PDB file of C-alpha atoms and ligand atoms in Angstrom:
ATOM      1  CA  UNK A 187     -22.004  14.162  18.512  1.00  0.00           C
ATOM      2  CA  UNK A 188     -22.658  15.243  14.966  1.00  0.00           C
ATOM      3  CA  UNK A 189     -22.891  18.701  13.564  1.00  0.00           C
ATOM      4  CA  UNK A 190     -22.607  20.350  10.214  1.00  0.00           C
ATOM      5  CA  UNK A 191     -19.186  20.083   8.670  1.00  0.00           C
ATOM      6  CA  UNK A 192     -18.030  23.141   6.812  1.00  0.00           C
ATOM      7  CA  UNK A 193     -15.333  23.234   4.167  1.00  0.00           C
ATOM      8  CA  UNK A 194     -12.143  24.699   5.561  1.00  0.00           C
ATOM      9  CA  UNK A 195     -12.616  22.984   8.860  1.00  0.00           C
ATOM     10  CA  UNK A 196      -9.395  21.051   8.471  1.00  0.00           C
ATOM     11  CA  UNK A 197      -7.655  22.981  11.209  1.00  0.00           C
ATOM     12  CA  UNK A 198     -10.230  21.639  13.644  1.00  0.00           C
ATOM     13  CA  UNK A 199      -9.814  18.135  12.278  1.00  0.00           C
ATOM     14  CA  UNK A 200      -6.021  18.413  12.544  1.00  0.00           C
ATOM     15  CA  UNK A 201      -6.346  18.734  16.298  1.00  0.00           C
ATOM     16  CA  UNK A 202      -7.195  15.054  16.424  1.00  0.00           C
ATOM     17  CA  UNK A 203      -3.775  14.235  15.039  1.00  0.00           C
ATOM     18  CA  UNK A 204      -2.100  14.381  18.431  1.00  0.00           C
ATOM     19  CA  UNK A 205       1.664  14.218  18.499  1.00  0.00           C
ATOM     20  CA  UNK A 206       2.032  14.938  14.799  1.00  0.00           C
ATOM     21  CA  UNK A 207       5.427  14.318  13.305  1.00  0.00           C
ATOM     22  CA  UNK A 208       7.496  17.535  13.130  1.00  0.00           C
ATOM     23  CA  UNK A 209      10.097  17.848  10.423  1.00  0.00           C
ATOM     24  CA  UNK A 210      12.784  20.480   9.926  1.00  0.00           C
ATOM     25  CA  UNK A 211      11.950  20.678   6.224  1.00  0.00           C
ATOM     26  CA  UNK A 212       8.414  21.952   6.974  1.00  0.00           C
ATOM     27  CA  UNK A 213       8.479  25.746   7.222  1.00  0.00           C
ATOM     28  CA  UNK A 214       4.682  26.032   7.265  1.00  0.00           C
ATOM     29  CA  UNK A 215       2.279  23.130   7.683  1.00  0.00           C
ATOM     30  CA  UNK A 216      -1.407  22.914   8.593  1.00  0.00           C
ATOM     31  CA  UNK A 217      -2.948  26.313   9.264  1.00  0.00           C
ATOM     32  CA  UNK A 218      -1.980  28.525   6.354  1.00  0.00           C
ATOM     33  CA  UNK A 219      -3.281  28.612   2.783  1.00  0.00           C
ATOM     34  CA  UNK A 220      -0.538  26.272   1.692  1.00  0.00           C
ATOM     35  CA  UNK A 221       2.388  24.308   3.036  1.00  0.00           C
ATOM     36  CA  UNK A 222       5.943  25.633   2.623  1.00  0.00           C
ATOM     37  CA  UNK A 223       8.380  22.780   2.250  1.00  0.00           C
ATOM     38  CA  UNK A 224      12.066  22.446   1.432  1.00  0.00           C
ATOM     39  CA  UNK A 225      13.161  19.205  -0.226  1.00  0.00           C
ATOM     40  CA  UNK A 226      16.801  18.216   0.300  1.00  0.00           C
ATOM     41  CA  UNK A 227      19.260  19.219  -2.408  1.00  0.00           C
ATOM     42  CA  UNK A 228      20.366  16.595  -4.950  1.00  0.00           C
ATOM     43  CA  UNK A 229      17.292  14.470  -4.560  1.00  0.00           C
ATOM     44  CA  UNK A 230      14.169  13.954  -6.579  1.00  0.00           C
ATOM     45  CA  UNK A 231      10.676  14.499  -5.292  1.00  0.00           C
ATOM     46  CA  UNK A 232       8.351  11.514  -5.736  1.00  0.00           C
ATOM     47  CA  UNK A 233       4.640  12.234  -5.399  1.00  0.00           C
ATOM     48  CA  UNK A 234       1.806   9.740  -5.101  1.00  0.00           C
ATOM     49  CA  UNK A 235      -1.913  10.052  -4.457  1.00  0.00           C
ATOM     50  CA  UNK A 236      -4.639   7.549  -3.686  1.00  0.00           C
ATOM     51  CA  UNK A 237      -8.367   7.829  -3.068  1.00  0.00           C
ATOM     52  CA  UNK A 238     -10.192   5.332  -0.873  1.00  0.00           C
ATOM     53  CA  UNK A 239     -13.983   5.184  -1.151  1.00  0.00           C
ATOM     54  CA  UNK A 240     -16.008   3.422   1.533  1.00  0.00           C
ATOM     55  CA  UNK A 241     -17.309   0.065   0.214  1.00  0.00           C
ATOM     56  CA  UNK A 242     -15.145   0.485  -2.888  1.00  0.00           C
ATOM     57  CA  UNK A 243     -11.749   0.158  -1.235  1.00  0.00           C
ATOM     58  CA  UNK A 244     -12.579  -0.730   2.352  1.00  0.00           C
ATOM     59  CA  UNK A 245     -15.763  -1.896   4.102  1.00  0.00           C
ATOM     60  CA  UNK A 246     -17.788   1.098   5.335  1.00  0.00           C
ATOM     61  CA  UNK A 247     -18.072  -0.602   8.726  1.00  0.00           C
ATOM     62  CA  UNK A 248     -14.311  -1.071   9.143  1.00  0.00           C
ATOM     63  CA  UNK A 249     -12.912   0.580  12.268  1.00  0.00           C
ATOM     64  CA  UNK A 250     -11.874   4.191  11.683  1.00  0.00           C
ATOM     65  CA  UNK A 251      -8.423   3.312  13.073  1.00  0.00           C
ATOM     66  CA  UNK A 252      -7.957   0.802  10.254  1.00  0.00           C
ATOM     67  CA  UNK A 253      -9.160   3.318   7.648  1.00  0.00           C
ATOM     68  CA  UNK A 254      -6.606   5.877   8.884  1.00  0.00           C
ATOM     69  CA  UNK A 255      -3.845   3.262   8.746  1.00  0.00           C
ATOM     70  CA  UNK A 256      -4.870   2.089   5.302  1.00  0.00           C
ATOM     71  CA  UNK A 257      -5.052   5.561   3.737  1.00  0.00           C
ATOM     72  CA  UNK A 258      -1.423   6.144   4.632  1.00  0.00           C
ATOM     73  CA  UNK A 259      -0.235   2.563   4.092  1.00  0.00           C
ATOM     74  CA  UNK A 260      -1.366   2.332   0.456  1.00  0.00           C
ATOM     75  CA  UNK A 261       0.438   5.582  -0.372  1.00  0.00           C
ATOM     76  CA  UNK A 262       3.555   4.541   1.543  1.00  0.00           C
ATOM     77  CA  UNK A 263       3.479   1.335  -0.481  1.00  0.00           C
ATOM     78  CA  UNK A 264       3.629   3.329  -3.740  1.00  0.00           C
ATOM     79  CA  UNK A 265       6.605   5.296  -2.422  1.00  0.00           C
ATOM     80  CA  UNK A 266       8.256   2.033  -1.342  1.00  0.00           C
ATOM     81  CA  UNK A 267       7.912   0.706  -4.889  1.00  0.00           C
ATOM     82  CA  UNK A 268       9.778   3.803  -6.097  1.00  0.00           C
ATOM     83  CA  UNK A 269      12.492   3.408  -3.421  1.00  0.00           C
ATOM     84  CA  UNK A 270      11.463   6.809  -2.025  1.00  0.00           C
ATOM     85  CA  UNK A 271      11.779   7.962   1.557  1.00  0.00           C
ATOM     86  CA  UNK A 272       8.388   9.315   2.753  1.00  0.00           C
ATOM     87  CA  UNK A 273       8.130  12.891   4.038  1.00  0.00           C
ATOM     88  CA  UNK A 274       4.931  14.944   3.678  1.00  0.00           C
ATOM     89  CA  UNK A 275       1.218  14.175   3.488  1.00  0.00           C
ATOM     90  CA  UNK A 276      -1.825  16.154   2.359  1.00  0.00           C
ATOM     91  CA  UNK A 277      -5.194  14.752   3.374  1.00  0.00           C
ATOM     92  CA  UNK A 278      -8.581  15.432   1.787  1.00  0.00           C
ATOM     93  CA  UNK A 279     -11.297  13.929   3.938  1.00  0.00           C
ATOM     94  CA  UNK A 280     -14.945  13.649   2.973  1.00  0.00           C
ATOM     95  CA  UNK A 281     -17.182  12.466   5.795  1.00  0.00           C
ATOM     96  CA  UNK A 282     -20.985  12.118   6.006  1.00  0.00           C
ATOM     97  CA  UNK A 283     -21.120  14.011   9.304  1.00  0.00           C
ATOM     98  CA  UNK A 284     -18.793  15.268  11.961  1.00  0.00           C
ATOM     99  CA  UNK A 285     -18.374  12.285  14.230  1.00  0.00           C
ATOM    100  CA  UNK A 286     -15.810  13.139  16.922  1.00  0.00           C
ATOM    101  CA  UNK A 287     -15.130   9.554  17.936  1.00  0.00           C
ATOM    102  CA  UNK A 288     -14.658   8.420  14.341  1.00  0.00           C
ATOM    103  CA  UNK A 289     -12.275  11.279  13.558  1.00  0.00           C
ATOM    104  CA  UNK A 290     -10.213  10.682  16.685  1.00  0.00           C
ATOM    105  CA  UNK A 291      -9.868   6.994  15.861  1.00  0.00           C
ATOM    106  CA  UNK A 292      -9.068   7.699  12.201  1.00  0.00           C
ATOM    107  CA  UNK A 293      -6.376  10.200  13.220  1.00  0.00           C
ATOM    108  CA  UNK A 294      -4.927   7.704  15.695  1.00  0.00           C
ATOM    109  CA  UNK A 295      -4.602   4.965  13.047  1.00  0.00           C
ATOM    110  CA  UNK A 296      -3.019   7.409  10.634  1.00  0.00           C
ATOM    111  CA  UNK A 297      -0.722   8.876  13.222  1.00  0.00           C
ATOM    112  CA  UNK A 298       0.680   5.581  14.510  1.00  0.00           C
ATOM    113  CA  UNK A 299       1.918   4.692  11.044  1.00  0.00           C
ATOM    114  CA  UNK A 300       3.032   8.272  10.241  1.00  0.00           C
ATOM    115  CA  UNK A 301       5.228   8.279  13.343  1.00  0.00           C
ATOM    116  CA  UNK A 302       6.925   5.041  12.280  1.00  0.00           C
ATOM    117  CA  UNK A 303       7.952   6.506   8.931  1.00  0.00           C
ATOM    118  CA  UNK A 304       8.469  10.166   9.853  1.00  0.00           C
ATOM    119  CA  UNK A 305       5.549  11.437   7.774  1.00  0.00           C
ATOM    120  CA  UNK A 306       4.373  14.979   8.601  1.00  0.00           C
ATOM    121  CA  UNK A 307       0.785  15.947   7.808  1.00  0.00           C
ATOM    122  CA  UNK A 308       1.268  19.376   6.251  1.00  0.00           C
ATOM    123  CA  UNK A 309      -2.234  20.273   5.132  1.00  0.00           C
ATOM    124  CA  UNK A 310      -5.644  19.099   4.143  1.00  0.00           C
ATOM    125  CA  UNK A 311      -9.250  19.788   3.437  1.00  0.00           C
ATOM    126  CA  UNK A 312     -12.551  18.500   4.705  1.00  0.00           C
ATOM    127  CA  UNK A 313     -15.934  18.319   3.056  1.00  0.00           C
ATOM    128  CA  UNK A 314     -19.217  16.638   3.766  1.00  0.00           C
ATOM    129  CA  UNK A 315     -20.356  13.728   1.615  1.00  0.00           C
ATOM    130  CA  UNK A 316     -19.989   9.941   1.275  1.00  0.00           C
ATOM    131  CA  UNK A 317     -16.957   8.711   3.241  1.00  0.00           C
ATOM    132  CA  UNK A 318     -13.920   9.170   1.005  1.00  0.00           C
ATOM    133  CA  UNK A 319     -10.262   9.584   1.938  1.00  0.00           C
ATOM    134  CA  UNK A 320      -7.742  11.055  -0.487  1.00  0.00           C
ATOM    135  CA  UNK A 321      -4.129  11.211   0.575  1.00  0.00           C
ATOM    136  CA  UNK A 322      -1.260  12.759  -1.324  1.00  0.00           C
ATOM    137  CA  UNK A 323       2.204  11.812  -0.167  1.00  0.00           C
ATOM    138  CA  UNK A 324       5.609  13.180  -1.144  1.00  0.00           C
ATOM    139  CA  UNK A 325       8.942  11.482  -0.685  1.00  0.00           C
ATOM    140  CA  UNK A 326      12.554  11.738  -1.778  1.00  0.00           C
ATOM    141  CA  UNK A 327      14.495   9.329  -3.950  1.00  0.00           C
ATOM    142  CA  UNK A 328      18.112   9.432  -5.010  1.00  0.00           C
ATOM    143  CA  UNK A 329      17.848   6.289  -7.112  1.00  0.00           C
ATOM    144  CA  UNK A 330      14.150   5.812  -7.853  1.00  0.00           C
ATOM    145  CA  UNK A 331      12.972   2.379  -9.000  1.00  0.00           C
ATOM    146  CA  UNK A 332      10.563   2.140 -11.927  1.00  0.00           C
ATOM    147  CA  UNK A 333       8.330  -0.489 -13.463  1.00  0.00           C
ATOM    148  CA  UNK A 334      10.227  -0.254 -16.731  1.00  0.00           C
ATOM    149  CA  UNK A 335      13.654  -1.700 -15.908  1.00  0.00           C
ATOM    150  CA  UNK A 336      13.065  -5.475 -16.025  1.00  0.00           C
ATOM    151  CA  UNK A 337      15.378  -7.245 -18.471  1.00  0.00           C
ATOM    152  CA  UNK A 338      15.237 -10.800 -19.878  1.00  0.00           C
ATOM    153  CA  UNK A 339      17.281 -13.038 -17.612  1.00  0.00           C
ATOM    154  CA  UNK A 340      16.406 -11.093 -14.447  1.00  0.00           C
ATOM    155  CA  UNK A 341      14.874 -12.976 -11.572  1.00  0.00           C
ATOM    156  CA  UNK A 342      11.397 -12.031 -10.313  1.00  0.00           C
ATOM    157  CA  UNK A 343      11.079 -11.618  -6.564  1.00  0.00           C
ATOM    158  CA  UNK A 344       8.234 -10.905  -4.173  1.00  0.00           C
ATOM    159  CA  UNK A 345       8.297  -9.767  -0.547  1.00  0.00           C
ATOM    160  CA  UNK A 346       6.313 -11.325   2.310  1.00  0.00           C
ATOM    161  CA  UNK A 347       3.480 -13.617   1.234  1.00  0.00           C
ATOM    162  CA  UNK A 348       0.500 -13.314  -1.076  1.00  0.00           C
ATOM    163  CA  UNK A 349      -3.261 -13.688  -0.888  1.00  0.00           C
ATOM    164  CA  UNK A 350      -3.788 -13.055   2.812  1.00  0.00           C
ATOM    165  CA  UNK A 351      -5.509  -9.688   2.317  1.00  0.00           C
ATOM    166  CA  UNK A 352      -7.991 -11.078  -0.212  1.00  0.00           C
ATOM    167  CA  UNK A 353      -8.529 -14.024   2.155  1.00  0.00           C
ATOM    168  CA  UNK A 354      -9.188 -11.521   4.927  1.00  0.00           C
ATOM    169  CA  UNK A 355     -11.785  -9.699   2.865  1.00  0.00           C
ATOM    170  CA  UNK A 356     -13.480 -13.010   2.151  1.00  0.00           C
ATOM    171  CA  UNK A 357     -13.418 -13.862   5.871  1.00  0.00           C
ATOM    172  CA  UNK A 358     -14.804 -10.419   6.752  1.00  0.00           C
ATOM    173  CA  UNK A 359     -17.650 -10.719   4.260  1.00  0.00           C
ATOM    174  CA  UNK A 360     -18.437 -14.295   5.304  1.00  0.00           C
ATOM    175  CA  UNK A 361     -18.443 -13.411   9.005  1.00  0.00           C
ATOM    176  CA  UNK A 362     -15.688 -15.933   9.878  1.00  0.00           C
ATOM    177  CA  UNK A 363     -14.106 -15.091  13.208  1.00  0.00           C
ATOM    178  CA  UNK A 364     -11.843 -18.044  14.137  1.00  0.00           C
ATOM    179  CA  UNK A 365      -8.130 -17.550  14.801  1.00  0.00           C
ATOM    180  CA  UNK A 366      -6.969 -18.000  11.210  1.00  0.00           C
ATOM    181  CA  UNK A 367      -9.775 -15.782   9.891  1.00  0.00           C
ATOM    182  CA  UNK A 368      -8.849 -13.157  12.455  1.00  0.00           C
ATOM    183  CA  UNK A 369      -5.253 -13.183  11.246  1.00  0.00           C
ATOM    184  CA  UNK A 370      -6.361 -12.854   7.612  1.00  0.00           C
ATOM    185  CA  UNK A 371      -8.734  -9.978   8.466  1.00  0.00           C
ATOM    186  CA  UNK A 372      -5.878  -8.214  10.245  1.00  0.00           C
ATOM    187  CA  UNK A 373      -3.760  -8.604   7.111  1.00  0.00           C
ATOM    188  CA  UNK A 374      -6.586  -7.098   5.029  1.00  0.00           C
ATOM    189  CA  UNK A 375      -7.317  -4.166   7.359  1.00  0.00           C
ATOM    190  CA  UNK A 376      -3.718  -3.344   8.265  1.00  0.00           C
ATOM    191  CA  UNK A 377      -1.493  -3.639   5.192  1.00  0.00           C
ATOM    192  CA  UNK A 378       2.207  -3.235   6.013  1.00  0.00           C
ATOM    193  CA  UNK A 379       4.021  -1.011   3.495  1.00  0.00           C
ATOM    194  CA  UNK A 380       7.502  -2.289   2.572  1.00  0.00           C
ATOM    195  CA  UNK A 381       9.264   1.083   2.826  1.00  0.00           C
ATOM    196  CA  UNK A 382      12.505  -0.250   4.299  1.00  0.00           C
ATOM    197  CA  UNK A 383      12.780  -2.945   1.655  1.00  0.00           C
ATOM    198  CA  UNK A 384      12.041  -0.492  -1.172  1.00  0.00           C
ATOM    199  CA  UNK A 385      14.765   1.842   0.052  1.00  0.00           C
ATOM    200  CA  UNK A 386      17.226  -1.031   0.421  1.00  0.00           C
ATOM    201  CA  UNK A 387      16.533  -2.179  -3.146  1.00  0.00           C
ATOM    202  CA  UNK A 388      17.648   1.118  -4.700  1.00  0.00           C
ATOM    203  CA  UNK A 389      20.573   0.281  -6.960  1.00  0.00           C
ATOM    204  CA  UNK A 390      19.908  -3.449  -6.488  1.00  0.00           C
ATOM    205  CA  UNK A 391      16.553  -4.106  -8.215  1.00  0.00           C
ATOM    206  CA  UNK A 392      16.046  -3.428 -11.933  1.00  0.00           C
ATOM    207  CA  UNK A 393      12.280  -2.753 -11.632  1.00  0.00           C
ATOM    208  CA  UNK A 394       9.657  -2.676  -8.894  1.00  0.00           C
ATOM    209  CA  UNK A 395       5.928  -2.290  -8.307  1.00  0.00           C
ATOM    210  CA  UNK A 396       3.745  -2.708  -5.259  1.00  0.00           C
ATOM    211  CA  UNK A 397       1.062  -5.380  -5.465  1.00  0.00           C
ATOM    212  CA  UNK A 398      -2.265  -3.618  -5.051  1.00  0.00           C
ATOM    213  CA  UNK A 399      -4.303  -5.193  -7.861  1.00  0.00           C
ATOM    214  CA  UNK A 400      -3.026  -8.759  -7.503  1.00  0.00           C
ATOM    215  CA  UNK A 401       0.230 -10.482  -8.470  1.00  0.00           C
ATOM    216  CA  UNK A 402      -0.649 -11.326 -12.066  1.00  0.00           C
ATOM    217  CA  UNK A 403      -2.156  -7.903 -12.817  1.00  0.00           C
ATOM    218  CA  UNK A 404       0.776  -6.010 -11.333  1.00  0.00           C
ATOM    219  CA  UNK A 405       3.338  -8.358 -12.912  1.00  0.00           C
ATOM    220  CA  UNK A 406       1.558  -7.475 -16.157  1.00  0.00           C
ATOM    221  CA  UNK A 407       2.253  -3.789 -15.538  1.00  0.00           C
ATOM    222  CA  UNK A 408       5.974  -4.492 -15.123  1.00  0.00           C
ATOM    223  CA  UNK A 409       5.973  -6.673 -18.256  1.00  0.00           C
ATOM    224  CA  UNK A 410       4.227  -3.986 -20.267  1.00  0.00           C
ATOM    225  CA  UNK A 411       6.370  -1.085 -19.081  1.00  0.00           C
ATOM    226  CA  UNK A 412       9.567  -3.114 -19.479  1.00  0.00           C
ATOM    227  CA  UNK A 413       8.715  -4.547 -22.890  1.00  0.00           C
ATOM    228  CA  UNK A 414       9.412  -8.052 -21.569  1.00  0.00           C
ATOM    229  CA  UNK A 415       7.593 -11.149 -20.322  1.00  0.00           C
ATOM    230  CA  UNK A 416       7.321 -12.360 -16.733  1.00  0.00           C
ATOM    231  CA  UNK A 417       7.233 -16.112 -16.237  1.00  0.00           C
ATOM    232  CA  UNK A 418       6.067 -17.160 -12.761  1.00  0.00           C
ATOM    233  CA  UNK A 419       6.081 -20.556 -11.037  1.00  0.00           C
ATOM    234  CA  UNK A 420       2.970 -21.136  -8.927  1.00  0.00           C
ATOM    235  CA  UNK A 421       4.652 -23.637  -6.584  1.00  0.00           C
ATOM    236  CA  UNK A 422       7.117 -20.907  -5.574  1.00  0.00           C
ATOM    237  CA  UNK A 423       4.488 -18.370  -4.485  1.00  0.00           C
ATOM    238  CA  UNK A 424       4.743 -17.684  -0.739  1.00  0.00           C
ATOM    239  CA  UNK A 425       1.355 -18.135   0.946  1.00  0.00           C
ATOM    240  CA  UNK A 426       0.486 -17.508   4.595  1.00  0.00           C
ATOM    241  CA  UNK A 427      -0.226 -20.543   6.763  1.00  0.00           C
ATOM    242  CA  UNK A 428      -3.548 -19.055   7.867  1.00  0.00           C
ATOM    243  CA  UNK A 429      -4.604 -18.682   4.216  1.00  0.00           C
ATOM    244  CA  UNK A 430      -3.740 -22.296   3.342  1.00  0.00           C
ATOM    245  CA  UNK A 431      -5.488 -23.668   6.437  1.00  0.00           C
ATOM    246  CA  UNK A 432      -8.638 -21.573   6.072  1.00  0.00           C
ATOM    247  CA  UNK A 433      -9.139 -21.765   2.303  1.00  0.00           C
ATOM    248  CA  UNK A 434      -7.226 -24.835   1.139  1.00  0.00           C
ATOM    249  CA  UNK A 435      -4.497 -25.042  -1.511  1.00  0.00           C
ATOM    250  CA  UNK A 436      -6.563 -24.278  -4.585  1.00  0.00           C
ATOM    251  CA  UNK A 437      -8.273 -21.109  -3.310  1.00  0.00           C
ATOM    252  CA  UNK A 438      -5.092 -19.962  -1.593  1.00  0.00           C
ATOM    253  CA  UNK A 439      -3.241 -20.186  -4.897  1.00  0.00           C
ATOM    254  CA  UNK A 440      -5.990 -18.311  -6.731  1.00  0.00           C
ATOM    255  CA  UNK A 441      -5.912 -15.491  -4.147  1.00  0.00           C
ATOM    256  CA  UNK A 442      -2.091 -15.419  -4.212  1.00  0.00           C
ATOM    257  CA  UNK A 443      -2.239 -14.982  -7.988  1.00  0.00           C
ATOM    258  CA  UNK A 444      -5.204 -12.646  -8.355  1.00  0.00           C
ATOM    259  CA  UNK A 445      -6.266 -11.363  -4.932  1.00  0.00           C
ATOM    260  CA  UNK A 446      -5.453  -7.697  -4.412  1.00  0.00           C
ATOM    261  CA  UNK A 447      -4.510  -5.458  -1.494  1.00  0.00           C
ATOM    262  CA  UNK A 448      -1.392  -7.354  -0.373  1.00  0.00           C
ATOM    263  CA  UNK A 449       0.887  -4.314  -0.780  1.00  0.00           C
ATOM    264  CA  UNK A 450       3.934  -6.525  -1.064  1.00  0.00           C
ATOM    265  CA  UNK A 451       6.697  -5.524  -3.468  1.00  0.00           C
ATOM    266  CA  UNK A 452       7.208  -7.344  -6.747  1.00  0.00           C
ATOM    267  CA  UNK A 453      10.658  -6.611  -8.117  1.00  0.00           C
ATOM    268  CA  UNK A 454      13.208  -7.890 -10.574  1.00  0.00           C
ATOM    269  CA  UNK A 455      16.984  -8.084 -10.363  1.00  0.00           C
ATOM    270  CA  UNK A 456      19.738  -9.786 -12.346  1.00  0.00           C
ATOM    271  CA  UNK A 457      20.860 -13.111 -10.810  1.00  0.00           C
ATOM    272  CA  UNK A 458      24.263 -11.531 -10.184  1.00  0.00           C
ATOM    273  CA  UNK A 459      22.462  -9.412  -7.552  1.00  0.00           C
ATOM    274  CA  UNK A 460      21.027 -12.387  -5.639  1.00  0.00           C
ATOM    275  CA  UNK A 461      23.289 -11.806  -2.637  1.00  0.00           C
ATOM    276  CA  UNK A 462      22.502  -8.068  -2.639  1.00  0.00           C
ATOM    277  CA  UNK A 463      18.773  -8.821  -2.757  1.00  0.00           C
ATOM    278  CA  UNK A 464      19.097 -11.183   0.213  1.00  0.00           C
ATOM    279  CA  UNK A 465      21.164  -8.590   2.087  1.00  0.00           C
ATOM    280  CA  UNK A 466      18.599  -5.840   1.378  1.00  0.00           C
ATOM    281  CA  UNK A 467      15.784  -8.090   2.588  1.00  0.00           C
ATOM    282  CA  UNK A 468      17.661  -8.985   5.718  1.00  0.00           C
ATOM    283  CA  UNK A 469      18.425  -5.315   6.464  1.00  0.00           C
ATOM    284  CA  UNK A 470      14.728  -4.526   6.028  1.00  0.00           C
ATOM    285  CA  UNK A 471      13.668  -7.533   8.091  1.00  0.00           C
ATOM    286  CA  UNK A 472      11.376  -8.813   5.325  1.00  0.00           C
ATOM    287  CA  UNK A 473      11.351 -12.244   3.672  1.00  0.00           C
ATOM    288  CA  UNK A 474      11.758 -12.294  -0.107  1.00  0.00           C
ATOM    289  CA  UNK A 475      11.129 -15.198  -2.469  1.00  0.00           C
ATOM    290  CA  UNK A 476      12.230 -15.758  -6.068  1.00  0.00           C
ATOM    291  CA  UNK A 477       9.064 -16.643  -8.001  1.00  0.00           C
ATOM    292  CA  UNK A 478      10.146 -16.663 -11.624  1.00  0.00           C
ATOM    293  CA  UNK A 479      12.129 -15.026 -14.403  1.00  0.00           C
ATOM    294  CA  UNK A 480      11.945 -12.191 -16.862  1.00  0.00           C
ATOM    295  CA  UNK A 481      11.845 -13.462 -20.443  1.00  0.00           C
ATOM    296  CA  UNK A 482      11.839 -12.061 -23.931  1.00  0.00           C
ATOM    297  CA  UNK A 483       8.327 -11.545 -25.266  1.00  0.00           C
ATOM    298  CA  UNK A 484       5.412  -9.999 -23.462  1.00  0.00           C
ATOM    299  CA  UNK A 485       2.732 -10.582 -20.825  1.00  0.00           C
ATOM    300  CA  UNK A 486       2.638 -12.851 -17.790  1.00  0.00           C
ATOM    301  CA  UNK A 487       2.844 -16.636 -17.815  1.00  0.00           C
ATOM    302  CA  UNK A 488       2.160 -18.844 -14.832  1.00  0.00           C
ATOM    303  CA  UNK A 489       3.556 -22.388 -15.080  1.00  0.00           C
ATOM    304  CA  UNK A 490       4.150 -21.629 -18.751  1.00  0.00           C
ATOM    305  CA  UNK A 491       0.499 -20.783 -19.464  1.00  0.00           C
ATOM    306  CA  UNK A 492      -0.638 -17.237 -20.379  1.00  0.00           C
ATOM    307  CA  UNK A 493      -2.256 -15.624 -17.318  1.00  0.00           C
ATOM    308  CA  UNK A 494      -4.652 -12.734 -16.861  1.00  0.00           C
ATOM    309  CA  UNK A 495      -5.037 -10.691 -13.692  1.00  0.00           C
ATOM    310  CA  UNK A 496      -8.076  -8.827 -12.539  1.00  0.00           C
ATOM    311  CA  UNK A 497      -9.871  -9.456  -9.314  1.00  0.00           C
ATOM    312  CA  UNK A 498     -12.788  -7.250  -8.425  1.00  0.00           C
ATOM    313  CA  UNK A 499     -13.203  -7.473  -4.678  1.00  0.00           C
ATOM    314  CA  UNK A 500     -16.298  -5.441  -4.191  1.00  0.00           C
ATOM    315  CA  UNK A 501     -17.903  -5.971  -7.585  1.00  0.00           C
ATOM    316  CA  UNK A 502     -17.780  -2.232  -8.180  1.00  0.00           C
ATOM    317  CA  UNK A 503     -15.687  -2.394 -11.324  1.00  0.00           C
ATOM    318  CA  UNK A 504     -12.774  -0.622  -9.735  1.00  0.00           C
ATOM    319  CA  UNK A 505      -9.651  -0.756 -11.874  1.00  0.00           C
TER     320      UNK A 505
HETATM  321 MG1   MG B 187       1.276   1.123  -6.872  1.00  0.00          MG
END
């Protein structure tokens, strides 16, 4: 069923978010003009926001469940990179028409992930227009990580593996549907934010960023903000088995270096923290791999050659 969607209809939309997370620090959530929230004392508020546009950041024909998951996951990933504990979300939803089934599925995808990380939806807005999801997320950090702390001599680490999401997008666009392609598409549609790892790295890592634009591009951001160079070794890059089998070594390496949307954490830490890094990873239940070193100088080098990032999935010129 479709009908006209009026601004201010968010209260109606919020009803689809069954079993919303309740938090003691939310005095007023959805339903008033604004949310009333009380952050814990002696902590800092970390705020992130991300806009997803259909066919710019996800395929317009992706399942609404996956879109709901993704909207929250990409924001959680930014909080993870800051070692912040997620708390409150504000959602601005632009939809072409009021489609009950789509909204219910979207809310379900969002809600499943929100429940895992204790995120309360505390307000939002709806308008009619091309499908666009903007989510603002707040979290708390006692020892926030930044991009700017990498120091020559530090090791460069990455969580999980790289390239699978970009491989999944390629599989989706090519219409591949075998077992490996299915696994890659799942990795693309359902990114897993590394919140537990980010939190465990507080006080251990010297710098961190989440990999949204591709390894080389995001390593470049750390290099720039830290005033250092990052030297990576391609043979060390963790790559998923499904990616290697489906695309072969050469393409898998290219996607691991420049494919986006992995939402793994890239972080640096002095070698004296190796054992603490391994302990943090094991507490978080996430594999981590050392992939290079921080050097004096600037920019990113791969196998001792200067490297540029930049991978434009949808050809829309997104940054
Ligand atoms: Mg980020």
